Tab-separated table of C-alpha atoms in Angstrom:
chain	number	residue	atom	x	y	z
J	1	MET	CA	8.560	-22.574	1.121
J	2	ILE	CA	7.281	-20.932	-2.067
J	3	GLY	CA	6.912	-17.256	-2.833
J	4	ILE	CA	8.255	-14.131	-4.526
J	5	ASP	CA	11.867	-14.688	-5.533
J	6	LYS	CA	12.222	-11.511	-7.634
J	7	ILE	CA	9.964	-8.525	-8.254
J	8	ASN	CA	10.039	-5.369	-10.374
J	9	PHE	CA	7.816	-2.761	-11.984
J	10	PHE	CA	7.797	-0.560	-15.066
J	11	THR	CA	5.972	2.661	-15.786
J	12	PRO	CA	6.080	4.793	-18.965
J	13	ASN	CA	8.522	7.664	-19.317
J	14	THR	CA	5.819	10.357	-19.384
J	15	TYR	CA	3.514	11.774	-16.706
J	16	ILE	CA	1.203	14.686	-15.976
J	17	ASP	CA	1.547	16.729	-12.803
J	18	LEU	CA	-1.837	16.687	-11.079
J	19	VAL	CA	-1.530	20.190	-9.625
J	20	LYS	CA	-1.082	21.446	-13.187
J	21	LEU	CA	-4.017	19.338	-14.362
J	22	ALA	CA	-6.267	20.500	-11.512
J	23	LYS	CA	-5.603	24.153	-12.242
J	24	HIS	CA	-6.298	23.609	-15.940
J	25	ARG	CA	-9.587	21.877	-15.119
J	26	GLY	CA	-10.573	24.644	-12.666
J	27	ILE	CA	-10.388	22.312	-9.663
J	28	ASP	CA	-8.779	22.935	-6.260
J	29	PRO	CA	-5.466	20.974	-6.418
J	30	ASP	CA	-6.021	19.812	-2.829
J	31	LYS	CA	-8.857	17.595	-4.091
J	32	PHE	CA	-6.227	15.588	-5.946
J	33	THR	CA	-3.114	15.864	-3.769
J	34	VAL	CA	-4.832	15.736	-0.362
J	35	GLY	CA	-8.334	14.359	-0.975
J	36	ILE	CA	-7.266	11.191	-2.765
J	37	GLY	CA	-3.528	11.507	-2.223
J	38	GLN	CA	-2.236	11.611	-5.803
J	39	SER	CA	0.587	13.826	-7.109
J	40	LYS	CA	1.520	12.558	-10.576
J	41	MET	CA	-0.110	10.292	-13.129
J	42	ALA	CA	1.658	8.091	-15.679
J	43	VAL	CA	0.587	8.726	-19.274
J	44	PRO	CA	1.473	5.959	-21.759
J	45	THR	CA	2.335	6.740	-25.366
J	46	ILE	CA	0.637	4.672	-28.047
J	47	THR	CA	3.819	2.560	-28.244
J	48	GLN	CA	3.396	1.248	-24.686
J	49	ASP	CA	0.704	-1.349	-24.015
J	50	THR	CA	0.073	-4.436	-21.890
J	51	VAL	CA	2.703	-6.456	-23.735
J	52	SER	CA	5.542	-3.945	-23.878
J	53	MET	CA	5.052	-2.761	-20.288
J	54	GLY	CA	4.956	-6.349	-19.015
J	55	ALA	CA	8.142	-7.238	-20.880
J	56	ASN	CA	9.839	-4.066	-19.651
J	57	ALA	CA	8.957	-4.941	-16.048
J	58	ALA	CA	10.201	-8.525	-16.314
J	59	PHE	CA	13.387	-8.186	-18.362
J	60	PRO	CA	15.646	-6.661	-15.653
J	61	ILE	CA	14.990	-9.466	-13.150
J	62	LEU	CA	15.391	-12.505	-15.409
J	63	ASP	CA	18.672	-14.363	-15.753
J	64	LYS	CA	19.618	-17.392	-17.868
J	65	GLU	CA	18.533	-19.840	-15.162
J	66	ASP	CA	15.110	-18.199	-14.889
J	67	LEU	CA	14.590	-18.363	-18.657
J	68	GLU	CA	15.377	-22.094	-18.611
J	69	LYS	CA	13.289	-22.977	-15.537
J	70	ILE	CA	10.150	-20.871	-16.084
J	71	GLU	CA	7.356	-23.241	-17.131
J	72	LEU	CA	4.396	-20.944	-16.491
J	73	VAL	CA	3.833	-17.382	-17.744
J	74	VAL	CA	0.651	-15.728	-16.480
J	75	VAL	CA	-0.449	-12.174	-17.240
J	76	GLY	CA	-3.238	-10.591	-15.233
J	77	THR	CA	-4.746	-7.677	-17.123
J	78	GLU	CA	-7.951	-5.861	-17.937
J	79	SER	CA	-6.229	-3.997	-20.789
J	80	GLY	CA	-5.829	-6.936	-23.143
J	81	ILE	CA	-4.676	-6.241	-26.691
J	82	ASP	CA	-6.618	-9.089	-28.337
J	83	GLU	CA	-9.952	-10.796	-27.617
J	84	SER	CA	-8.415	-14.231	-28.286
J	85	LYS	CA	-4.620	-14.252	-28.213
J	86	SER	CA	-3.045	-13.653	-24.817
J	87	SER	CA	-0.502	-10.933	-24.129
J	88	SER	CA	1.612	-13.593	-22.385
J	89	ALA	CA	2.315	-15.297	-25.738
J	90	PHE	CA	3.924	-12.079	-26.992
J	91	ILE	CA	5.819	-11.577	-23.720
J	92	HIS	CA	7.072	-15.191	-23.716
J	93	GLN	CA	8.673	-14.537	-27.109
J	94	LEU	CA	10.086	-11.096	-26.296
J	95	LEU	CA	11.792	-12.395	-23.147
J	96	GLU	CA	13.103	-15.539	-24.907
J	97	ILE	CA	11.729	-17.931	-22.296
J	98	GLN	CA	12.281	-21.637	-23.080
J	99	PRO	CA	9.606	-22.981	-25.457
J	100	PHE	CA	8.085	-25.692	-23.242
J	101	ALA	CA	6.142	-23.292	-21.067
J	102	LYS	CA	2.421	-22.641	-20.826
J	103	SER	CA	1.381	-19.007	-21.266
J	104	PHE	CA	-2.020	-17.427	-20.800
J	105	GLU	CA	-3.921	-14.378	-19.588
J	106	ILE	CA	-6.282	-13.932	-16.621
J	107	LYS	CA	-9.062	-11.368	-16.350
J	108	GLN	CA	-10.885	-10.305	-13.189
J	109	ALA	CA	-10.438	-6.556	-12.942
J	110	CYS	CA	-7.607	-5.633	-10.543
J	111	TYR	CA	-7.482	-9.125	-8.994
J	112	GLY	CA	-5.891	-10.810	-12.047
J	113	ALA	CA	-2.249	-10.759	-10.933
J	114	THR	CA	-3.154	-12.209	-7.524
J	115	ALA	CA	-5.036	-15.035	-9.247
J	116	GLY	CA	-1.858	-15.609	-11.259
J	117	LEU	CA	0.303	-15.576	-8.125
J	118	MET	CA	-1.865	-18.175	-6.385
J	119	MET	CA	-1.921	-20.343	-9.491
J	120	ALA	CA	1.857	-20.060	-9.772
J	121	ARG	CA	2.321	-21.024	-6.116
J	122	ASP	CA	0.219	-24.148	-6.607
J	123	TYR	CA	2.064	-24.994	-9.830
J	124	ILE	CA	5.464	-24.826	-8.156
J	125	LYS	CA	4.212	-27.117	-5.367
J	126	THR	CA	3.570	-29.862	-7.908
J	127	HIS	CA	6.580	-29.072	-10.122
J	128	PRO	CA	9.598	-28.918	-7.790
J	129	GLY	CA	12.583	-27.030	-9.136
J	130	LYS	CA	10.559	-25.079	-11.701
J	131	LYS	CA	9.664	-21.376	-11.744
J	132	ALA	CA	6.768	-19.184	-12.834
J	133	LEU	CA	6.582	-15.633	-14.142
J	134	VAL	CA	3.550	-13.616	-13.049
J	135	ILE	CA	2.846	-10.220	-14.602
J	136	GLY	CA	0.192	-7.588	-13.937
J	137	SER	CA	0.075	-4.994	-16.718
J	138	ASP	CA	-2.578	-2.355	-17.303
J	139	ILE	CA	-3.566	1.081	-18.530
J	140	SER	CA	-6.205	2.731	-16.351
J	141	ARG	CA	-8.352	4.854	-18.625
J	142	TYR	CA	-11.566	6.794	-17.913
J	143	GLY	CA	-11.391	9.731	-20.307
J	144	LEU	CA	-10.327	13.369	-20.362
J	145	ASN	CA	-12.129	15.743	-18.033
J	146	THR	CA	-14.144	12.961	-16.404
J	147	SER	CA	-14.638	12.305	-12.700
J	148	GLY	CA	-12.224	9.361	-12.946
J	149	GLU	CA	-9.513	11.188	-14.897
J	150	VAL	CA	-7.314	11.773	-11.856
J	151	THR	CA	-7.315	8.049	-10.941
J	152	GLN	CA	-5.832	6.937	-14.254
J	153	GLY	CA	-2.303	5.596	-14.663
J	154	ALA	CA	-0.225	2.958	-16.419
J	155	GLY	CA	2.371	0.377	-15.527
J	156	ALA	CA	3.275	-3.254	-15.009
J	157	ILE	CA	4.713	-5.494	-12.317
J	158	ALA	CA	6.591	-8.757	-12.754
J	159	MET	CA	7.310	-11.472	-10.204
J	160	VAL	CA	9.350	-14.659	-10.403
J	161	ILE	CA	7.714	-17.306	-8.195
J	162	SER	CA	9.887	-20.164	-6.970
J	163	GLU	CA	10.856	-22.488	-4.165
J	164	ASN	CA	13.101	-20.961	-1.504
J	165	PRO	CA	12.211	-17.393	-2.533
J	166	LYS	CA	14.621	-14.569	-1.730
J	167	ILE	CA	12.029	-11.875	-0.888
J	168	LEU	CA	8.673	-13.063	0.470
J	169	ALA	CA	7.493	-16.566	1.406
J	170	ILE	CA	3.736	-16.857	0.812
J	171	GLU	CA	1.866	-18.627	3.617
J	172	ASP	CA	-0.587	-21.403	2.781
J	173	THR	CA	-3.773	-19.887	4.189
J	174	SER	CA	-5.599	-17.318	2.087
J	175	VAL	CA	-9.260	-16.345	2.017
J	176	SER	CA	-11.158	-15.232	-1.078
J	177	MET	CA	-14.626	-13.820	-1.667
J	178	THR	CA	-16.767	-13.331	-4.778
J	179	GLU	CA	-19.896	-11.267	-5.300
J	180	ASN	CA	-21.453	-10.291	-8.641
J	181	ILE	CA	-21.768	-6.491	-8.409
J	182	PHE	CA	-21.537	-3.523	-10.760
J	183	ASP	CA	-19.118	-1.167	-9.059
J	184	PHE	CA	-16.754	-1.035	-12.059
J	185	TRP	CA	-16.809	-2.686	-15.476
J	186	ARG	CA	-16.031	-2.097	-19.162
J	187	PRO	CA	-18.260	-3.550	-21.873
J	188	ASN	CA	-16.557	-4.876	-25.015
J	189	TYR	CA	-17.864	-1.932	-27.011
J	190	SER	CA	-16.363	0.703	-24.708
J	191	ASP	CA	-12.794	2.036	-24.676
J	192	THR	CA	-13.226	3.435	-21.169
J	193	ALA	CA	-14.439	1.913	-17.920
J	194	ILE	CA	-17.767	2.559	-16.226
J	195	VAL	CA	-17.500	3.126	-12.496
J	196	ASP	CA	-19.779	3.856	-9.574
J	197	GLY	CA	-17.117	5.432	-7.380
J	198	LYS	CA	-19.059	5.651	-4.111
J	199	PHE	CA	-20.377	2.097	-4.407
J	200	SER	CA	-16.924	0.784	-5.354
J	201	ASN	CA	-15.324	2.371	-2.290
J	202	GLU	CA	-18.036	0.883	-0.073
J	203	ALA	CA	-17.632	-2.559	-1.656
J	204	TYR	CA	-13.852	-2.446	-1.189
J	205	VAL	CA	-14.192	-1.681	2.536
J	206	LYS	CA	-16.937	-4.285	3.008
J	207	PHE	CA	-14.893	-7.007	1.299
J	208	PHE	CA	-11.836	-6.192	3.398
J	209	ASN	CA	-13.787	-6.277	6.648
J	210	GLN	CA	-15.534	-9.575	5.901
J	211	LEU	CA	-12.388	-11.223	4.596
J	212	TRP	CA	-10.359	-10.082	7.575
J	213	VAL	CA	-12.826	-11.668	10.022
J	214	GLU	CA	-12.671	-14.982	8.163
J	215	PHE	CA	-8.892	-14.807	7.679
J	216	ALA	CA	-8.360	-14.091	11.387
J	217	ASN	CA	-10.631	-17.042	12.273
J	218	GLN	CA	-8.696	-19.416	10.037
J	219	THR	CA	-5.210	-18.275	11.018
J	220	ASN	CA	-5.712	-17.025	14.595
J	221	TYR	CA	-3.785	-13.913	13.569
J	222	SER	CA	-4.572	-10.478	14.968
J	223	LEU	CA	-3.452	-7.169	13.476
J	224	SER	CA	-0.729	-6.961	16.114
J	225	ASP	CA	0.952	-9.979	14.490
J	226	PHE	CA	1.592	-7.948	11.321
J	227	LYS	CA	4.371	-5.448	10.703
J	228	ALA	CA	2.672	-4.108	7.570
J	229	PHE	CA	-0.468	-4.488	5.484
J	230	CYS	CA	-0.296	-3.762	1.761
J	231	PHE	CA	-3.397	-2.954	-0.254
J	232	HIS	CA	-4.630	-2.696	-3.804
J	233	LEU	CA	-4.507	1.081	-4.240
J	234	PRO	CA	-6.601	2.715	-6.974
J	235	TYR	CA	-5.502	5.868	-5.152
J	236	THR	CA	-3.379	6.228	-2.033
J	237	LYS	CA	-6.163	6.971	0.483
J	238	MET	CA	-8.279	3.902	-0.390
J	239	GLY	CA	-6.554	1.256	1.706
J	240	LYS	CA	-6.469	3.527	4.735
J	241	LYS	CA	-10.271	3.807	4.641
J	242	ALA	CA	-10.454	0.036	5.093
J	243	LEU	CA	-7.662	-0.245	7.661
J	244	LEU	CA	-8.502	2.559	10.089
J	245	PRO	CA	-11.727	1.076	11.536
J	246	LEU	CA	-9.872	-2.139	12.417
J	247	LEU	CA	-7.166	-0.199	14.245
J	248	GLU	CA	-9.538	1.491	16.706
J	249	ASN	CA	-9.111	-1.214	19.353
J	250	GLU	CA	-5.428	-1.902	18.742
J	251	SER	CA	-2.481	-0.759	20.858
J	252	GLU	CA	-0.732	2.504	20.029
J	253	GLU	CA	2.359	0.542	18.987
J	254	THR	CA	0.379	-1.535	16.473
J	255	LYS	CA	-1.397	1.551	15.111
J	256	GLU	CA	1.856	3.463	14.740
J	257	THR	CA	3.688	0.594	13.022
J	258	LEU	CA	0.927	-0.287	10.555
J	259	LEU	CA	0.094	3.321	9.666
J	260	LYS	CA	3.745	4.269	9.203
J	261	HIS	CA	4.314	1.326	6.883
J	262	TYR	CA	1.021	2.000	5.106
J	263	GLU	CA	2.182	5.509	4.181
J	264	LEU	CA	5.490	4.134	2.879
J	265	SER	CA	3.583	1.627	0.735
J	266	THR	CA	1.719	4.430	-1.086
J	267	GLU	CA	4.669	6.419	-2.447
J	268	TYR	CA	4.923	4.731	-5.856
J	269	THR	CA	1.161	4.864	-6.396
J	270	ARG	CA	1.159	8.560	-5.486
J	271	ASN	CA	3.550	9.242	-8.367
J	272	ILE	CA	2.298	6.719	-10.950
J	273	GLY	CA	-1.446	6.355	-10.435
J	274	ASN	CA	-3.680	3.324	-10.717
J	275	ILE	CA	-2.131	0.361	-12.529
J	276	TYR	CA	-5.038	-2.023	-11.856
J	277	THR	CA	-3.701	-5.604	-11.604
J	278	GLY	CA	-0.235	-4.516	-10.529
J	279	SER	CA	-1.364	-2.051	-7.872
J	280	LEU	CA	-1.056	-4.302	-4.799
J	281	TYR	CA	2.460	-5.375	-5.765
J	282	LEU	CA	3.482	-1.796	-6.549
J	283	SER	CA	2.416	-1.087	-2.965
J	284	LEU	CA	4.591	-3.931	-1.693
J	285	MET	CA	7.612	-2.659	-3.627
J	286	SER	CA	7.056	0.884	-2.413
J	287	LEU	CA	7.171	-0.379	1.168
J	288	LEU	CA	10.217	-2.618	0.753
J	289	ASP	CA	12.174	-0.062	-1.292
J	290	SER	CA	11.759	2.658	1.328
J	291	SER	CA	14.774	3.447	3.491
J	292	GLU	CA	12.405	4.381	6.327
J	293	HIS	CA	10.772	1.021	7.028
J	294	SER	CA	11.673	-0.994	10.117
J	295	LEU	CA	11.100	-4.406	8.565
J	296	LYS	CA	13.339	-7.415	9.076
J	297	ALA	CA	13.483	-11.090	8.166
J	298	ASN	CA	10.491	-13.212	9.289
J	299	ASP	CA	8.241	-10.156	9.701
J	300	LEU	CA	4.661	-10.915	8.699
J	301	ILE	CA	3.153	-8.867	5.827
J	302	GLY	CA	-0.580	-8.868	5.083
J	303	LEU	CA	-1.841	-8.331	1.536
J	304	PHE	CA	-5.329	-7.374	0.359
J	305	SER	CA	-6.195	-7.800	-3.308
J	306	TYR	CA	-9.462	-6.385	-4.684
J	307	GLY	CA	-10.850	-6.673	-8.195
J	308	SER	CA	-14.128	-4.910	-8.898
J	309	GLY	CA	-17.047	-6.917	-10.068
J	310	ALA	CA	-15.979	-8.355	-7.554
J	311	VAL	CA	-13.341	-10.801	-6.295
J	312	ALA	CA	-11.016	-10.138	-3.354
J	313	GLU	CA	-8.474	-12.071	-1.323
J	314	ILE	CA	-6.459	-11.656	1.861
J	315	PHE	CA	-3.212	-13.572	2.232
J	316	SER	CA	0.077	-13.199	4.056
J	317	GLY	CA	3.781	-13.692	3.635
J	318	ARG	CA	6.982	-13.575	5.669
J	319	LEU	CA	10.055	-11.648	4.660
J	320	VAL	CA	13.074	-13.819	3.904
J	321	GLU	CA	16.544	-13.346	5.368
J	322	GLY	CA	18.473	-10.953	3.109
J	323	PHE	CA	15.363	-9.720	1.266
J	324	GLU	CA	16.725	-6.165	1.185
J	325	LYS	CA	19.667	-7.296	-0.972
J	326	GLN	CA	17.291	-8.542	-3.700
J	327	LEU	CA	15.535	-5.227	-4.323
J	328	LEU	CA	16.079	-2.851	-7.237
J	329	ASN	CA	15.102	0.209	-5.216
J	330	SER	CA	17.673	2.653	-6.666
J	331	THR	CA	16.877	1.551	-10.233
J	332	ARG	CA	13.145	1.884	-9.669
J	333	GLN	CA	13.409	5.270	-8.017
J	334	GLU	CA	15.585	6.458	-10.900
J	335	LEU	CA	12.920	5.263	-13.359
J	336	ILE	CA	10.354	7.497	-11.636
J	337	SER	CA	12.594	10.518	-11.132
J	338	LYS	CA	13.815	10.680	-14.750
J	339	ARG	CA	10.388	10.715	-16.411
J	340	GLN	CA	9.242	13.609	-18.613
J	341	SER	CA	6.588	15.997	-17.341
J	342	LEU	CA	4.015	16.663	-20.051
J	343	SER	CA	2.276	19.892	-20.865
J	344	ILE	CA	-1.522	19.786	-20.839
J	345	GLU	CA	-1.521	19.945	-24.647
J	346	ALA	CA	0.967	17.062	-24.991
J	347	TYR	CA	-0.943	14.989	-22.420
J	348	GLU	CA	-4.262	15.399	-24.231
J	349	THR	CA	-2.669	14.755	-27.644
J	350	ILE	CA	-1.054	11.518	-26.434
J	351	PHE	CA	-4.262	10.450	-24.685
J	352	ASN	CA	-6.396	10.942	-27.794
J	353	LYS	CA	-4.151	8.967	-30.162
J	354	GLU	CA	-5.719	5.748	-31.416
J	355	LEU	CA	-4.281	2.680	-33.043
J	356	PRO	CA	-5.427	2.056	-36.631
J	357	LYS	CA	-8.332	-0.345	-37.086
J	358	THR	CA	-7.883	-0.891	-40.833
J	359	ASP	CA	-5.496	-3.204	-42.636
J	360	GLY	CA	-2.041	-2.145	-43.772
J	361	ILE	CA	1.357	-1.225	-42.408
J	362	HIS	CA	1.362	1.381	-39.675
J	363	PRO	CA	4.770	2.236	-38.225
J	364	LEU	CA	4.509	3.930	-34.850
J	365	ASP	CA	7.027	6.500	-33.710
J	366	GLU	CA	6.909	8.028	-30.238
J	367	SER	CA	10.682	8.182	-29.717
J	368	GLU	CA	10.384	11.794	-28.561
J	369	PHE	CA	8.760	10.454	-25.396
J	370	ASP	CA	9.182	6.666	-25.262
J	371	ASN	CA	12.677	5.417	-24.365
J	372	ALA	CA	11.656	1.989	-23.046
J	373	LEU	CA	13.548	-1.167	-23.994
J	374	PHE	CA	10.478	-2.896	-25.488
J	375	TYR	CA	7.856	-1.016	-27.478
J	376	LEU	CA	5.072	-1.515	-30.004
J	377	SER	CA	6.707	-0.627	-33.315
J	378	SER	CA	4.062	-1.280	-35.989
J	379	ILE	CA	0.850	-2.983	-37.017
J	380	SER	CA	0.780	-4.930	-40.275
J	381	ASN	CA	-2.087	-7.090	-41.555
J	382	HIS	CA	-3.719	-6.601	-38.138
J	383	GLU	CA	-0.630	-8.131	-36.486
J	384	ARG	CA	1.146	-6.303	-33.675
J	385	HIS	CA	4.919	-6.113	-33.927
J	386	TYR	CA	7.215	-5.258	-31.042
J	387	LYS	CA	10.871	-4.277	-31.002
J	388	LYS	CA	13.651	-4.343	-28.471
J	389	ARG	CA	15.598	-1.102	-28.536
J	390	GLN	CA	19.318	-1.476	-29.240
């Protein structure tokens, strides 16, 4: 039995209220809060990036044994900080993981962390007694006053993968699908993504439907076997668009259970926004952290991972006895509740800040807003330097 032993997320200390943003942009707030189901959006300072957010997500769940037994560090991201060097090399150092570990980065839009999870599962199978750290860390960025502005966000998730996991045991059967499409992409020369929103929504639903048929064929599962289905959520209404058509022929009990748990799985996304590679696992934590779920040990959870461009996967896992004792729900909810709400002016100022592209020493100070443990402190000779706050 291999799966998620520990899990956590991090999001920056600053956010913009989307009702405030809608009014400033001259848009009906219901388009944001009801239409796509978003309330708040994380806004990262220039001192928070893929590396610092990933380290901040992982640090609280790692103990001495983890640091000694982790042999694989994988970061899924589409917000990489270097075209050659992986963010995982930085994170490996910041977390003080034992030196004889392999560390690298995976890119396939929002699917990257799931690719890392599956790779970690296979690694543990052939390396009994060892552990892996899988991180999904991203900044979703489309630009101010653009159609995609409201679906931005920032954050990271971290998972320790091991034998005899304490939270979720991943089942062996999973089904993936790849198709070369242009629903969302970001050329090397662009700081913001290019997206065909309508096409991307259609592709997401199509991938889910086709994968579900194949997954059901291979596993003989029906939706009634599941107590919850968690989705990659670029915004909270997206997964529901894919799930509802499949529920039409299900019993009222199945519909009620899956829809109730779906809504619980969207709460963190509603208040953070799109975190790309970490989104599916943010959904899982939102569900498990809720005091309103009716989940228990051995319940079957479905998971749908989608990365534009496009690669998707459906897999499943069973909750482990005592899983609720392994969660950091109060700590995570405190992280969200104690964030600073930005004014429109502060939000746009933070958004427009750019890192220097010339040589030299460039200390970065965002202490007015950024109180995270790990942060980007300076750039010197084109080298990024991070600090751990005392």
